Amino acid sequence: MPAPTHLPHALYALALTSLALHLHTTRKAAQEQRAAAAARISVLAGLAARLRAGERVPADELARARRLVRPGGDVADGRDEARSAEATERDVGWRAVVLGRKGGDAAASRGVGGEERVQGEWDAAVQKVA
């Protein structure tokens, strides 16, 4: 029985549409992460300007700012970790679109003990100012 003549074209269209939607979703996630990083930077820049001006910042406000600049925002349970791990790179290559990413790649790029290092840097900066 002969194959329908339009079957290859339908398969190509389906594959291209799927790739395009996946690439679009991945780029949107990366764009959202860049916007979140810019927001964290602006919070820290405002806090740094206040500290440089010699203004005393209450400890509860420092703790609030620290929670806000955490990659998950106010959420400390890591629900957004999977989404943020997918959007770590600025440019998404076709290989990542076609083959996807492995879960270990994002963990390796963050490094082991990254949160402890950031915590130590934050504590050192607060102690230096205070």
mmCIF file with all atom_site columns, N, CA and C in Angstrom, residues 13-85:
data_model
loop_
_atom_site.group_PDB
_atom_site.id
_atom_site.type_symbol
_atom_site.label_atom_id
_atom_site.label_alt_id
_atom_site.label_comp_id
_atom_site.label_asym_id
_atom_site.label_entity_id
_atom_site.label_seq_id
_atom_site.pdbx_PDB_ins_code
_atom_site.Cartn_x
_atom_site.Cartn_y
_atom_site.Cartn_z
_atom_site.occupancy
_atom_site.B_iso_or_equiv
_atom_site.pdbx_formal_charge
_atom_site.auth_seq_id
_atom_site.auth_comp_id
_atom_site.auth_asym_id
_atom_site.auth_atom_id
_atom_site.pdbx_PDB_model_num
ATOM 1   N N  . ALA A 1 13 ? 6.422  19.542 8.929  1.00 0.00 ? 13 ALA A N  1
ATOM 2   C CA . ALA A 1 13 ? 5.738  20.690 9.534  1.00 0.00 ? 13 ALA A CA 1
ATOM 3   C C  . ALA A 1 13 ? 5.559  20.485 11.033 1.00 0.00 ? 13 ALA A C  1
ATOM 4   N N  . LEU A 1 14 ? 5.208  19.272 11.423 1.00 0.00 ? 14 LEU A N  1
ATOM 5   C CA . LEU A 1 14 ? 5.053  18.973 12.848 1.00 0.00 ? 14 LEU A CA 1
ATOM 6   C C  . LEU A 1 14 ? 6.383  19.112 13.584 1.00 0.00 ? 14 LEU A C  1
ATOM 7   N N  . ALA A 1 15 ? 7.455  18.610 12.996 1.00 0.00 ? 15 ALA A N  1
ATOM 8   C CA . ALA A 1 15 ? 8.776  18.695 13.632 1.00 0.00 ? 15 ALA A CA 1
ATOM 9   C C  . ALA A 1 15 ? 9.232  20.148 13.749 1.00 0.00 ? 15 ALA A C  1
ATOM 10  N N  . LEU A 1 16 ? 9.065  20.923 12.695 1.00 0.00 ? 16 LEU A N  1
ATOM 11  C CA . LEU A 1 16 ? 9.472  22.327 12.735 1.00 0.00 ? 16 LEU A CA 1
ATOM 12  C C  . LEU A 1 16 ? 8.643  23.127 13.734 1.00 0.00 ? 16 LEU A C  1
ATOM 13  N N  . THR A 1 17 ? 7.371  22.864 13.790 1.00 0.00 ? 17 THR A N  1
ATOM 14  C CA . THR A 1 17 ? 6.516  23.559 14.754 1.00 0.00 ? 17 THR A CA 1
ATOM 15  C C  . THR A 1 17 ? 6.911  23.209 16.185 1.00 0.00 ? 17 THR A C  1
ATOM 16  N N  . SER A 1 18 ? 7.192  21.942 16.419 1.00 0.00 ? 18 SER A N  1
ATOM 17  C CA . SER A 1 18 ? 7.603  21.512 17.746 1.00 0.00 ? 18 SER A CA 1
ATOM 18  C C  . SER A 1 18 ? 8.920  22.165 18.153 1.00 0.00 ? 18 SER A C  1
ATOM 19  N N  . LEU A 1 19 ? 9.896  22.192 17.246 1.00 0.00 ? 19 LEU A N  1
ATOM 20  C CA . LEU A 1 19 ? 11.176 22.839 17.535 1.00 0.00 ? 19 LEU A CA 1
ATOM 21  C C  . LEU A 1 19 ? 11.003 24.331 17.795 1.00 0.00 ? 19 LEU A C  1
ATOM 22  N N  . ALA A 1 20 ? 10.177 24.968 16.987 1.00 0.00 ? 20 ALA A N  1
ATOM 23  C CA . ALA A 1 20 ? 9.971  26.404 17.149 1.00 0.00 ? 20 ALA A CA 1
ATOM 24  C C  . ALA A 1 20 ? 9.322  26.723 18.495 1.00 0.00 ? 20 ALA A C  1
ATOM 25  N N  . LEU A 1 21 ? 8.335  25.952 18.898 1.00 0.00 ? 21 LEU A N  1
ATOM 26  C CA . LEU A 1 21 ? 7.678  26.189 20.181 1.00 0.00 ? 21 LEU A CA 1
ATOM 27  C C  . LEU A 1 21 ? 8.627  25.922 21.354 1.00 0.00 ? 21 LEU A C  1
ATOM 28  N N  . HIS A 1 22 ? 9.426  24.880 21.241 1.00 0.00 ? 22 HIS A N  1
ATOM 29  C CA . HIS A 1 22 ? 10.381 24.578 22.305 1.00 0.00 ? 22 HIS A CA 1
ATOM 30  C C  . HIS A 1 22 ? 11.420 25.694 22.428 1.00 0.00 ? 22 HIS A C  1
ATOM 31  N N  . LEU A 1 23 ? 11.936 26.161 21.312 1.00 0.00 ? 23 LEU A N  1
ATOM 32  C CA . LEU A 1 23 ? 12.911 27.245 21.327 1.00 0.00 ? 23 LEU A CA 1
ATOM 33  C C  . LEU A 1 23 ? 12.294 28.519 21.901 1.00 0.00 ? 23 LEU A C  1
ATOM 34  N N  . HIS A 1 24 ? 11.083 28.810 21.510 1.00 0.00 ? 24 HIS A N  1
ATOM 35  C CA . HIS A 1 24 ? 10.396 29.998 22.024 1.00 0.00 ? 24 HIS A CA 1
ATOM 36  C C  . HIS A 1 24 ? 10.211 29.914 23.539 1.00 0.00 ? 24 HIS A C  1
ATOM 37  N N  . THR A 1 25 ? 9.782  28.773 24.031 1.00 0.00 ? 25 THR A N  1
ATOM 38  C CA . THR A 1 25 ? 9.581  28.592 25.471 1.00 0.00 ? 25 THR A CA 1
ATOM 39  C C  . THR A 1 25 ? 10.897 28.728 26.226 1.00 0.00 ? 25 THR A C  1
ATOM 40  N N  . THR A 1 26 ? 11.952 28.137 25.698 1.00 0.00 ? 26 THR A N  1
ATOM 41  C CA . THR A 1 26 ? 13.250 28.197 26.361 1.00 0.00 ? 26 THR A CA 1
ATOM 42  C C  . THR A 1 26 ? 13.780 29.625 26.387 1.00 0.00 ? 26 THR A C  1
ATOM 43  N N  . ARG A 1 27 ? 13.627 30.346 25.301 1.00 0.00 ? 27 ARG A N  1
ATOM 44  C CA . ARG A 1 27 ? 14.096 31.740 25.264 1.00 0.00 ? 27 ARG A CA 1
ATOM 45  C C  . ARG A 1 27 ? 13.276 32.628 26.188 1.00 0.00 ? 27 ARG A C  1
ATOM 46  N N  . LYS A 1 28 ? 11.985 32.400 26.283 1.00 0.00 ? 28 LYS A N  1
ATOM 47  C CA . LYS A 1 28 ? 11.151 33.179 27.205 1.00 0.00 ? 28 LYS A CA 1
ATOM 48  C C  . LYS A 1 28 ? 11.566 32.934 28.649 1.00 0.00 ? 28 LYS A C  1
ATOM 49  N N  . ALA A 1 29 ? 11.869 31.683 28.977 1.00 0.00 ? 29 ALA A N  1
ATOM 50  C CA . ALA A 1 29 ? 12.318 31.360 30.335 1.00 0.00 ? 29 ALA A CA 1
ATOM 51  C C  . ALA A 1 29 ? 13.640 32.064 30.638 1.00 0.00 ? 29 ALA A C  1
ATOM 52  N N  . ALA A 1 30 ? 14.546 32.100 29.669 1.00 0.00 ? 30 ALA A N  1
ATOM 53  C CA . ALA A 1 30 ? 15.818 32.795 29.856 1.00 0.00 ? 30 ALA A CA 1
ATOM 54  C C  . ALA A 1 30 ? 15.591 34.298 30.021 1.00 0.00 ? 30 ALA A C  1
ATOM 55  N N  . GLN A 1 31 ? 14.658 34.848 29.269 1.00 0.00 ? 31 GLN A N  1
ATOM 56  C CA . GLN A 1 31 ? 14.339 36.267 29.379 1.00 0.00 ? 31 GLN A CA 1
ATOM 57  C C  . GLN A 1 31 ? 13.761 36.586 30.762 1.00 0.00 ? 31 GLN A C  1
ATOM 58  N N  . GLU A 1 32 ? 12.904 35.722 31.271 1.00 0.00 ? 32 GLU A N  1
ATOM 59  C CA . GLU A 1 32 ? 12.345 35.923 32.609 1.00 0.00 ? 32 GLU A CA 1
ATOM 60  C C  . GLU A 1 32 ? 13.433 35.872 33.670 1.00 0.00 ? 32 GLU A C  1
ATOM 61  N N  . GLN A 1 33 ? 14.384 34.969 33.501 1.00 0.00 ? 33 GLN A N  1
ATOM 62  C CA . GLN A 1 33 ? 15.454 34.873 34.485 1.00 0.00 ? 33 GLN A CA 1
ATOM 63  C C  . GLN A 1 33 ? 16.349 36.107 34.444 1.00 0.00 ? 33 GLN A C  1
ATOM 64  N N  . ARG A 1 34 ? 16.626 36.632 33.254 1.00 0.00 ? 34 ARG A N  1
ATOM 65  C CA . ARG A 1 34 ? 17.421 37.862 33.172 1.00 0.00 ? 34 ARG A CA 1
ATOM 66  C C  . ARG A 1 34 ? 16.694 39.022 33.831 1.00 0.00 ? 34 ARG A C  1
ATOM 67  N N  . ALA A 1 35 ? 15.375 39.095 33.670 1.00 0.00 ? 35 ALA A N  1
ATOM 68  C CA . ALA A 1 35 ? 14.604 40.160 34.317 1.00 0.00 ? 35 ALA A CA 1
ATOM 69  C C  . ALA A 1 35 ? 14.640 40.007 35.837 1.00 0.00 ? 35 ALA A C  1
ATOM 70  N N  . ALA A 1 36 ? 14.554 38.783 36.323 1.00 0.00 ? 36 ALA A N  1
ATOM 71  C CA . ALA A 1 36 ? 14.619 38.547 37.769 1.00 0.00 ? 36 ALA A CA 1
ATOM 72  C C  . ALA A 1 36 ? 15.998 38.925 38.309 1.00 0.00 ? 36 ALA A C  1
ATOM 73  N N  . ALA A 1 37 ? 17.046 38.620 37.551 1.00 0.00 ? 37 ALA A N  1
ATOM 74  C CA . ALA A 1 37 ? 18.400 38.983 37.984 1.00 0.00 ? 37 ALA A CA 1
ATOM 75  C C  . ALA A 1 37 ? 18.550 40.506 38.017 1.00 0.00 ? 37 ALA A C  1
ATOM 76  N N  . ALA A 1 38 ? 17.984 41.195 37.038 1.00 0.00 ? 38 ALA A N  1
ATOM 77  C CA . ALA A 1 38 ? 18.051 42.659 37.033 1.00 0.00 ? 38 ALA A CA 1
ATOM 78  C C  . ALA A 1 38 ? 17.307 43.238 38.234 1.00 0.00 ? 38 ALA A C  1
ATOM 79  N N  . ALA A 1 39 ? 16.196 42.627 38.614 1.00 0.00 ? 39 ALA A N  1
ATOM 80  C CA . ALA A 1 39 ? 15.456 43.092 39.788 1.00 0.00 ? 39 ALA A CA 1
ATOM 81  C C  . ALA A 1 39 ? 16.269 42.877 41.059 1.00 0.00 ? 39 ALA A C  1
ATOM 82  N N  . ARG A 1 40 ? 16.930 41.725 41.160 1.00 0.00 ? 40 ARG A N  1
ATOM 83  C CA . ARG A 1 40 ? 17.773 41.470 42.339 1.00 0.00 ? 40 ARG A CA 1
ATOM 84  C C  . ARG A 1 40 ? 18.913 42.481 42.404 1.00 0.00 ? 40 ARG A C  1
ATOM 85  N N  . ILE A 1 41 ? 19.506 42.786 41.255 1.00 0.00 ? 41 ILE A N  1
ATOM 86  C CA . ILE A 1 41 ? 20.598 43.750 41.218 1.00 0.00 ? 41 ILE A CA 1
ATOM 87  C C  . ILE A 1 41 ? 20.113 45.126 41.650 1.00 0.00 ? 41 ILE A C  1
ATOM 88  N N  . SER A 1 42 ? 18.922 45.507 41.229 1.00 0.00 ? 42 SER A N  1
ATOM 89  C CA . SER A 1 42 ? 18.419 46.831 41.608 1.00 0.00 ? 42 SER A CA 1
ATOM 90  C C  . SER A 1 42 ? 18.142 46.909 43.108 1.00 0.00 ? 42 SER A C  1
ATOM 91  N N  . VAL A 1 43 ? 17.655 45.827 43.702 1.00 0.00 ? 43 VAL A N  1
ATOM 92  C CA . VAL A 1 43 ? 17.430 45.806 45.158 1.00 0.00 ? 43 VAL A CA 1
ATOM 93  C C  . VAL A 1 43 ? 18.765 45.964 45.882 1.00 0.00 ? 43 VAL A C  1
ATOM 94  N N  . LEU A 1 44 ? 19.771 45.230 45.434 1.00 0.00 ? 44 LEU A N  1
ATOM 95  C CA . LEU A 1 44 ? 21.081 45.317 46.072 1.00 0.00 ? 44 LEU A CA 1
ATOM 96  C C  . LEU A 1 44 ? 21.744 46.664 45.829 1.00 0.00 ? 44 LEU A C  1
ATOM 97  N N  . ALA A 1 45 ? 21.552 47.244 44.653 1.00 0.00 ? 45 ALA A N  1
ATOM 98  C CA . ALA A 1 45 ? 22.143 48.552 44.368 1.00 0.00 ? 45 ALA A CA 1
ATOM 99  C C  . ALA A 1 45 ? 21.534 49.628 45.262 1.00 0.00 ? 45 ALA A C  1
ATOM 100 N N  . GLY A 1 46 ? 20.241 49.572 45.467 1.00 0.00 ? 46 GLY A N  1
ATOM 101 C CA . GLY A 1 46 ? 19.600 50.538 46.355 1.00 0.00 ? 46 GLY A CA 1
ATOM 102 C C  . GLY A 1 46 ? 20.080 50.391 47.786 1.00 0.00 ? 46 GLY A C  1
ATOM 103 N N  . LEU A 1 47 ? 20.222 49.155 48.222 1.00 0.00 ? 47 LEU A N  1
ATOM 104 C CA . LEU A 1 47 ? 20.714 48.894 49.574 1.00 0.00 ? 47 LEU A CA 1
ATOM 105 C C  . LEU A 1 47 ? 22.166 49.351 49.713 1.00 0.00 ? 47 LEU A C  1
ATOM 106 N N  . ALA A 1 48 ? 22.979 49.094 48.702 1.00 0.00 ? 48 ALA A N  1
ATOM 107 C CA . ALA A 1 48 ? 24.384 49.507 48.741 1.00 0.00 ? 48 ALA A CA 1
ATOM 108 C C  . ALA A 1 48 ? 24.506 51.029 48.771 1.00 0.00 ? 48 ALA A C  1
ATOM 109 N N  . ALA A 1 49 ? 23.660 51.712 48.002 1.00 0.00 ? 49 ALA A N  1
ATOM 110 C CA . ALA A 1 49 ? 23.703 53.181 48.004 1.00 0.00 ? 49 ALA A CA 1
ATOM 111 C C  . ALA A 1 49 ? 23.348 53.731 49.381 1.00 0.00 ? 49 ALA A C  1
ATOM 112 N N  . ARG A 1 50 ? 22.356 53.134 50.016 1.00 0.00 ? 50 ARG A N  1
ATOM 113 C CA . ARG A 1 50 ? 21.976 53.584 51.360 1.00 0.00 ? 50 ARG A CA 1
ATOM 114 C C  . ARG A 1 50 ? 23.098 53.337 52.359 1.00 0.00 ? 50 ARG A C  1
ATOM 115 N N  . LEU A 1 51 ? 23.762 52.182 52.249 1.00 0.00 ? 51 LEU A N  1
ATOM 116 C CA . LEU A 1 51 ? 24.850 51.872 53.168 1.00 0.00 ? 51 LEU A CA 1
ATOM 117 C C  . LEU A 1 51 ? 26.061 52.767 52.926 1.00 0.00 ? 51 LEU A C  1
ATOM 118 N N  . ARG A 1 52 ? 26.354 53.081 51.673 1.00 0.00 ? 52 ARG A N  1
ATOM 119 C CA . ARG A 1 52 ? 27.472 53.980 51.360 1.00 0.00 ? 52 ARG A CA 1
ATOM 120 C C  . ARG A 1 52 ? 27.223 55.387 51.869 1.00 0.00 ? 52 ARG A C  1
ATOM 121 N N  . ALA A 1 53 ? 25.951 55.794 51.893 1.00 0.00 ? 53 ALA A N  1
ATOM 122 C CA . ALA A 1 53 ? 25.607 57.129 52.377 1.00 0.00 ? 53 ALA A CA 1
ATOM 123 C C  . ALA A 1 53 ? 25.694 57.210 53.898 1.00 0.00 ? 53 ALA A C  1
ATOM 124 N N  . GLY A 1 54 ? 25.936 56.080 54.548 1.00 0.00 ? 54 GLY A N  1
ATOM 125 C CA . GLY A 1 54 ? 26.085 56.063 55.987 1.00 0.00 ? 54 GLY A CA 1
ATOM 126 C C  . GLY A 1 54 ? 24.788 55.868 56.740 1.00 0.00 ? 54 GLY A C  1
ATOM 127 N N  . GLU A 1 55 ? 23.731 55.548 56.029 1.00 0.00 ? 55 GLU A N  1
ATOM 128 C CA . GLU A 1 55 ? 22.434 55.344 56.672 1.00 0.00 ? 55 GLU A CA 1
ATOM 129 C C  . GLU A 1 55 ? 22.421 53.998 57.384 1.00 0.00 ? 55 GLU A C  1
ATOM 130 N N  . ARG A 1 56 ? 21.868 53.971 58.575 1.00 0.00 ? 56 ARG A N  1
ATOM 131 C CA . ARG A 1 56 ? 21.732 52.723 59.318 1.00 0.00 ? 56 ARG A CA 1
ATOM 132 C C  . ARG A 1 56 ? 20.519 51.964 58.779 1.00 0.00 ? 56 ARG A C  1
ATOM 133 N N  . VAL A 1 57 ? 20.749 50.733 58.370 1.00 0.00 ? 57 VAL A N  1
ATOM 134 C CA . VAL A 1 57 ? 19.680 49.899 57.838 1.00 0.00 ? 57 VAL A CA 1
ATOM 135 C C  . VAL A 1 57 ? 19.339 48.855 58.899 1.00 0.00 ? 57 VAL A C  1
ATOM 136 N N  . PRO A 1 58 ? 18.077 48.790 59.298 1.00 0.00 ? 58 PRO A N  1
ATOM 137 C CA . PRO A 1 58 ? 17.696 47.812 60.336 1.00 0.00 ? 58 PRO A CA 1
ATOM 138 C C  . PRO A 1 58 ? 17.953 46.368 59.889 1.00 0.00 ? 58 PRO A C  1
ATOM 139 N N  . ALA A 1 59 ? 18.174 45.527 60.867 1.00 0.00 ? 59 ALA A N  1
ATOM 140 C CA . ALA A 1 59 ? 18.482 44.119 60.577 1.00 0.00 ? 59 ALA A CA 1
ATOM 141 C C  . ALA A 1 59 ? 17.320 43.413 59.889 1.00 0.00 ? 59 ALA A C  1
ATOM 142 N N  . ASP A 1 60 ? 16.091 43.780 60.260 1.00 0.00 ? 60 ASP A N  1
ATOM 143 C CA . ASP A 1 60 ? 14.956 43.119 59.610 1.00 0.00 ? 60 ASP A CA 1
ATOM 144 C C  . ASP A 1 60 ? 14.845 43.518 58.139 1.00 0.00 ? 60 ASP A C  1
ATOM 145 N N  . GLU A 1 61 ? 15.242 44.732 57.806 1.00 0.00 ? 61 GLU A N  1
ATOM 146 C CA . GLU A 1 61 ? 15.231 45.144 56.402 1.00 0.00 ? 61 GLU A CA 1
ATOM 147 C C  . GLU A 1 61 ? 16.347 44.449 55.628 1.00 0.00 ? 61 GLU A C  1
ATOM 148 N N  . LEU A 1 62 ? 17.496 44.241 56.271 1.00 0.00 ? 62 LEU A N  1
ATOM 149 C CA . LEU A 1 62 ? 18.571 43.476 55.627 1.00 0.00 ? 62 LEU A CA 1
ATOM 150 C C  . LEU A 1 62 ? 18.126 42.038 55.376 1.00 0.00 ? 62 LEU A C  1
ATOM 151 N N  . ALA A 1 63 ? 17.437 41.455 56.355 1.00 0.00 ? 63 ALA A N  1
ATOM 152 C CA . ALA A 1 63 ? 16.953 40.081 56.185 1.00 0.00 ? 63 ALA A CA 1
ATOM 153 C C  . ALA A 1 63 ? 15.917 40.006 55.066 1.00 0.00 ? 63 ALA A C  1
ATOM 154 N N  . ARG A 1 64 ? 15.060 41.012 54.983 1.00 0.00 ? 64 ARG A N  1
ATOM 155 C CA . ARG A 1 64 ? 14.050 41.053 53.916 1.00 0.00 ? 64 ARG A CA 1
ATOM 156 C C  . ARG A 1 64 ? 14.722 41.159 52.546 1.00 0.00 ? 64 ARG A C  1
ATOM 157 N N  . ALA A 1 65 ? 15.723 42.038 52.454 1.00 0.00 ? 65 ALA A N  1
ATOM 158 C CA . ALA A 1 65 ? 16.449 42.195 51.185 1.00 0.00 ? 65 ALA A CA 1
ATOM 159 C C  . ALA A 1 65 ? 17.174 40.905 50.824 1.00 0.00 ? 65 ALA A C  1
ATOM 160 N N  . ARG A 1 66 ? 17.703 40.241 51.808 1.00 0.00 ? 66 ARG A N  1
ATOM 161 C CA . ARG A 1 66 ? 18.393 38.981 51.574 1.00 0.00 ? 66 ARG A CA 1
ATOM 162 C C  . ARG A 1 66 ? 17.438 37.918 51.036 1.00 0.00 ? 66 ARG A C  1
ATOM 163 N N  . ARG A 1 67 ? 16.223 37.871 51.577 1.00 0.00 ? 67 ARG A N  1
ATOM 164 C CA . ARG A 1 67 ? 15.216 36.928 51.067 1.00 0.00 ? 67 ARG A CA 1
ATOM 165 C C  . ARG A 1 67 ? 14.814 37.283 49.640 1.00 0.00 ? 67 ARG A C  1
ATOM 166 N N  . LEU A 1 68 ? 14.720 38.581 49.365 1.00 0.00 ? 68 LEU A N  1
ATOM 167 C CA . LEU A 1 68 ? 14.295 38.993 48.030 1.00 0.00 ? 68 LEU A CA 1
ATOM 168 C C  . LEU A 1 68 ? 15.336 38.692 46.969 1.00 0.00 ? 68 LEU A C  1
ATOM 169 N N  . VAL A 1 69 ? 16.613 38.785 47.315 1.00 0.00 ? 69 VAL A N  1
ATOM 170 C CA . VAL A 1 69 ? 17.644 38.558 46.301 1.00 0.00 ? 69 VAL A CA 1
ATOM 171 C C  . VAL A 1 69 ? 17.994 37.093 46.148 1.00 0.00 ? 69 VAL A C  1
ATOM 172 N N  . ARG A 1 70 ? 17.404 36.241 46.965 1.00 0.00 ? 70 ARG A N  1
ATOM 173 C CA . ARG A 1 70 ? 17.588 34.810 46.788 1.00 0.00 ? 70 ARG A CA 1
ATOM 174 C C  . ARG A 1 70 ? 17.006 34.423 45.430 1.00 0.00 ? 70 ARG A C  1
ATOM 175 N N  . PRO A 1 71 ? 17.646 33.499 44.701 1.00 0.00 ? 71 PRO A N  1
ATOM 176 C CA . PRO A 1 71 ? 17.149 33.157 43.362 1.00 0.00 ? 71 PRO A CA 1
ATOM 177 C C  . PRO A 1 71 ? 15.686 32.765 43.309 1.00 0.00 ? 71 PRO A C  1
ATOM 178 N N  . GLY A 1 72 ? 15.134 32.221 44.385 1.00 0.00 ? 72 GLY A N  1
ATOM 179 C CA . GLY A 1 72 ? 13.731 31.842 44.389 1.00 0.00 ? 72 GLY A CA 1
ATOM 180 C C  . GLY A 1 72 ? 12.822 32.938 44.897 1.00 0.00 ? 72 GLY A C  1
ATOM 181 N N  . GLY A 1 73 ? 13.357 34.114 45.233 1.00 0.00 ? 73 GLY A N  1
ATOM 182 C CA . GLY A 1 73 ? 12.544 35.183 45.797 1.00 0.00 ? 73 GLY A CA 1
ATOM 183 C C  . GLY A 1 73 ? 12.210 34.866 47.238 1.00 0.00 ? 73 GLY A C  1
ATOM 184 N N  . ASP A 1 74 ? 10.964 35.044 47.657 1.00 0.00 ? 74 ASP A N  1
ATOM 185 C CA . ASP A 1 74 ? 10.549 34.739 49.017 1.00 0.00 ? 74 ASP A CA 1
ATOM 186 C C  . ASP A 1 74 ? 10.424 33.246 49.263 1.00 0.00 ? 74 ASP A C  1
ATOM 187 N N  . VAL A 1 75 ? 10.370 32.468 48.202 1.00 0.00 ? 75 VAL A N  1
ATOM 188 C CA . VAL A 1 75 ? 10.170 31.030 48.340 1.00 0.00 ? 75 VAL A CA 1
ATOM 189 C C  . VAL A 1 75 ? 11.528 30.373 48.566 1.00 0.00 ? 75 VAL A C  1
ATOM 190 N N  . ALA A 1 76 ? 11.679 29.689 49.677 1.00 0.00 ? 76 ALA A N  1
ATOM 191 C CA . ALA A 1 76 ? 12.954 29.053 49.998 1.00 0.00 ? 76 ALA A CA 1
ATOM 192 C C  . ALA A 1 76 ? 12.934 27.553 49.743 1.00 0.00 ? 76 ALA A C  1
ATOM 193 N N  . ASP A 1 77 ? 11.828 27.015 49.268 1.00 0.00 ? 77 ASP A N  1
ATOM 194 C CA . ASP A 1 77 ? 11.753 25.559 49.106 1.00 0.00 ? 77 ASP A CA 1
ATOM 195 C C  . ASP A 1 77 ? 12.247 25.090 47.745 1.00 0.00 ? 77 ASP A C  1
ATOM 196 N N  . GLY A 1 78 ? 12.632 25.986 46.841 1.00 0.00 ? 78 GLY A N  1
ATOM 197 C CA . GLY A 1 78 ? 13.230 25.594 45.577 1.00 0.00 ? 78 GLY A CA 1
ATOM 198 C C  . GLY A 1 78 ? 12.255 25.148 44.519 1.00 0.00 ? 78 GLY A C  1
ATOM 199 N N  . ARG A 1 79 ? 11.013 25.615 44.547 1.00 0.00 ? 79 ARG A N  1
ATOM 200 C CA . ARG A 1 79 ? 10.047 25.190 43.523 1.00 0.00 ? 79 ARG A CA 1
ATOM 201 C C  . ARG A 1 79 ? 10.451 25.675 42.143 1.00 0.00 ? 79 ARG A C  1
ATOM 202 N N  . ASP A 1 80 ? 11.100 26.846 42.067 1.00 0.00 ? 80 ASP A N  1
ATOM 203 C CA . ASP A 1 80 ? 11.472 27.406 40.773 1.00 0.00 ? 80 ASP A CA 1
ATOM 204 C C  . ASP A 1 80 ? 12.861 26.964 40.329 1.00 0.00 ? 80 ASP A C  1
ATOM 205 N N  . GLU A 1 81 ? 13.494 26.054 41.053 1.00 0.00 ? 81 GLU A N  1
ATOM 206 C CA . GLU A 1 81 ? 14.840 25.648 40.727 1.00 0.00 ? 81 GLU A CA 1
ATOM 207 C C  . GLU A 1 81 ? 14.926 24.995 39.359 1.00 0.00 ? 81 GLU A C  1
ATOM 208 N N  . ALA A 1 82 ? 13.960 24.154 39.035 1.00 0.00 ? 82 ALA A N  1
ATOM 209 C CA . ALA A 1 82 ? 14.001 23.474 37.743 1.00 0.00 ? 82 ALA A CA 1
ATOM 210 C C  . ALA A 1 82 ? 13.861 24.461 36.603 1.00 0.00 ? 82 ALA A C  1
ATOM 211 N N  . ARG A 1 83 ? 12.963 25.431 36.763 1.00 0.00 ? 83 ARG A N  1
ATOM 212 C CA . ARG A 1 83 ? 12.768 26.408 35.707 1.00 0.00 ? 83 ARG A CA 1
ATOM 213 C C  . ARG A 1 83 ? 13.988 27.302 35.570 1.00 0.00 ? 83 ARG A C  1
ATOM 214 N N  . SER A 1 84 ? 14.593 27.718 36.684 1.00 0.00 ? 84 SER A N  1
ATOM 215 C CA . SER A 1 84 ? 15.748 28.594 36.609 1.00 0.00 ? 84 SER A CA 1
ATOM 216 C C  . SER A 1 84 ? 16.973 27.844 36.118 1.00 0.00 ? 84 SER A C  1
ATOM 217 N N  . ALA A 1 85 ? 17.061 26.556 36.383 1.00 0.00 ? 85 ALA A N  1
ATOM 218 C CA . ALA A 1 85 ? 18.192 25.780 35.901 1.00 0.00 ? 85 ALA A CA 1
ATOM 219 C C  . ALA A 1 85 ? 18.152 25.664 34.392 1.00 0.00 ? 85 ALA A C  1
#
